[in-house]
Amino acid sequence: MQKLPVNIRQAAVIGAGVMGAAIAAQLANAGIPVLLLDIVLPDNPDRNFLAKQGIARALKARPAAFMDASRAALITPGNLEDDLKKLKDADWILEAIIEKLDAKRDLWARVEGVAKKTAIISSNSSGIPMHLQIEGRSEEFQRRFVGAHFFNPPRYLHLLEVIPTAKTDPAVLQEFSDFGESVLGKGIVVANDVPGFVANRIGVYGIVRAMQHMEKAGLTPDEVDVLTGPALGRAKSATFRTADLSGLDIIYHVANDLGKATPADEDFALTETFRKLVEEKKWLGDKTGSGFYQKTKDEKGKTKILSLNLDTLEYEDRGKVSVPVVDAVKSQPLAARVKALYTAEGKEGDFLRGVMNDGFWYASKMAGNVSNRLQDIDNALKWGFGWEEGPFETMDALGVQTVIANLEAEGRTLPPLLAAMKASGRERFYGADEVVTPAGEPTPYAAPYFILTDLKKDATKVIKKKAGASLVDLGDGVLLVEWHAKMNALGEDQLRMVQEGHKAVQSMGYAGLVIGNQGENFSAGANLPLVLAQAQAEEWDELDDAIKQFQQTTTSLRFSPHPVVAAPFGLTLGGGAEFTLHADHVVASAETYMGLVEVGVGLIPGGGGTKEMLLRFTDQLQPGQQTGATLLPAVQRAFELIGTAKVSTSALEARSLGFLRPTDTVAMNRGHLLMEAKRHVLALAPGYIQPTPRTDIPVMGDAAIGAIKSALYGMTEGRYASAYDAQVATQLARILSGGVGNNRTAKVSEQHLLDLERDAFLTLLGKKGTQDRIAHMLKTGKPLRN
């Protein structure tokens, strides 16, 4: 047997359509050079036109396909006539061409002739069985072939279905799964080579059945989306918004294909209304502008979303739809919401029980068919469709025997899995460290990634706990400061727990700290309602003390006698960014949206963020440029970054903006974040030397303020900045100048800049313009331009 490659260092994608180009972009995001090939258009002089077009489309895509536009340079465009021989350099070759079996077979015959004997070969097909594609290929080729089904958009949807055939070498399956998880950042589900694989087989069944139940119950699409969205632990796009995003034609074809390939009792029959939308109206969702919803603009040019009336097939402005059974439970935890909705009365309750029971019955029927593990089915729905819990986890929350009794009351024949569960009397599919098999037998189970809630089930691991934060022992001598408030807004609990963490490291002999969590976001910033309330009550001494405490806490991350590593992800804004900036090292999720956004509410970063960006950009200048007027580029860069409230669209962009250092780590897989941060603490701990605050920071004095005010004048005159923007910017300029008057060669300390920050923060907080901005943000979620 040929030795498999230790790493996939180069890749090739064949097919530069929407999916192929987006997959190539994700490979480039991961730092993998990619050859992107497509056919030659006979009448186009540019033989690489389609591949170049695919790259250009990916660059323009919204949401963005590239984490940083510069990564597009890692993709080399080519064509299948001139460049097929270049496949010899690829460690992994993926096809994403037309969904026709003959076309795929022809392609694999050509690829086999040029690919190296160690290359892994994959198809991104969402429907054509993998084993049919490689019939007639050599045994050696077939053993290196494994399906790789990405979900659209590949950058954002976590799921990657890996589909081995009977001929796939287990080593190839393991090699590729490890690559998909660690390098591409995907959640791996090993699917059987059956129609629809896992997520589409079960997910499309759910959409089709929801359409049937909706019409039976007399509900509207927008009412169903309220019922089957976040209230039920599902994605915001719920059922019919998801259908529009996916494309009604895609669902139409997948449902029809699955209906032909599966037994009649699985019922993939589309409703007559749905068929009319696709076949007669040609309303295919977002791609045509009309589907179950239609986007339009009012007389003021504001976008409005209209909902389809299923009886008239006309669109109506129904405003914000409210469903009482959802309103009654939306503030409760997920388990309580699910139980309440499952037992709700009226047509809404009938609809939900019908849809949920369909899902429970079908997922149980598919266990052992689409995948050999229940957790793969749960993960496929979570990672591919945005569910918080999969069908088996949801049944655990409701009580498996309760679900079984309801299914039997509806006259359903129990699938073998549920029949086995009934016989055993088990109430849960998952135990502490086990899960049942499709035959209903318990087997050892370990989560695919480190899960903090599982660790915390051992009470000895929670060293301290408050309502909004905890101190958790990660093992191996590392402590975690975990924030767990709403949006992880920063308040007293969060700051106190950081301070408690420092004390515990020193008193209990730990190696260091990780600042991180596994919530929805790292931190959306300060507790604005509290800040506004104190300002309106004119509690200035209390606010001054609070800002001092905040600054002392953020800077303690760098100046403690032990290493501190931050693990940001998702929204990392304002104070959340300031904590990150002060860590010894950062392990950031690739999807980290970091920014100092305080100017949006009429403030400046007051927790060391302004100081830190000035210091970083000044240090990047050549030694001879760190004085007088030559400092201006660093000052301007900090001013533009903070003054425009720039937020990175990824960790890669955060690095280019300066929020992350070149030495900081970017983790493609968010599930690896805390363990990678822990590893860095342990690497830093031996011989760690406690840093001391800087006292030699060069500043420009009033010359910096003058340059910034000149630029501000032009922005104000051009109406790019409001009069109050200018007031906020002037305070920002004062900090960046060092506040040293006409002394252009002065050097100041970090504490001096922190004092300037605190003074500016309090000054602005006392102004009506800032208080109006904060109130408006809290009320609308949008910035006020006053």
XYZ file of C-alpha atoms in Angstrom, residues 66 106 118 159 379 437 505 634 703:
9
model
C -12.995 34.989 2.451
C -15.912 10.892 -16.890
C -1.256 9.302 -2.387
C -21.045 20.673 9.123
C -24.631 16.890 15.217
C -26.635 2.521 19.591
C -3.297 31.059 40.600
C 0.703 55.586 14.076
C 0.539 68.520 16.828
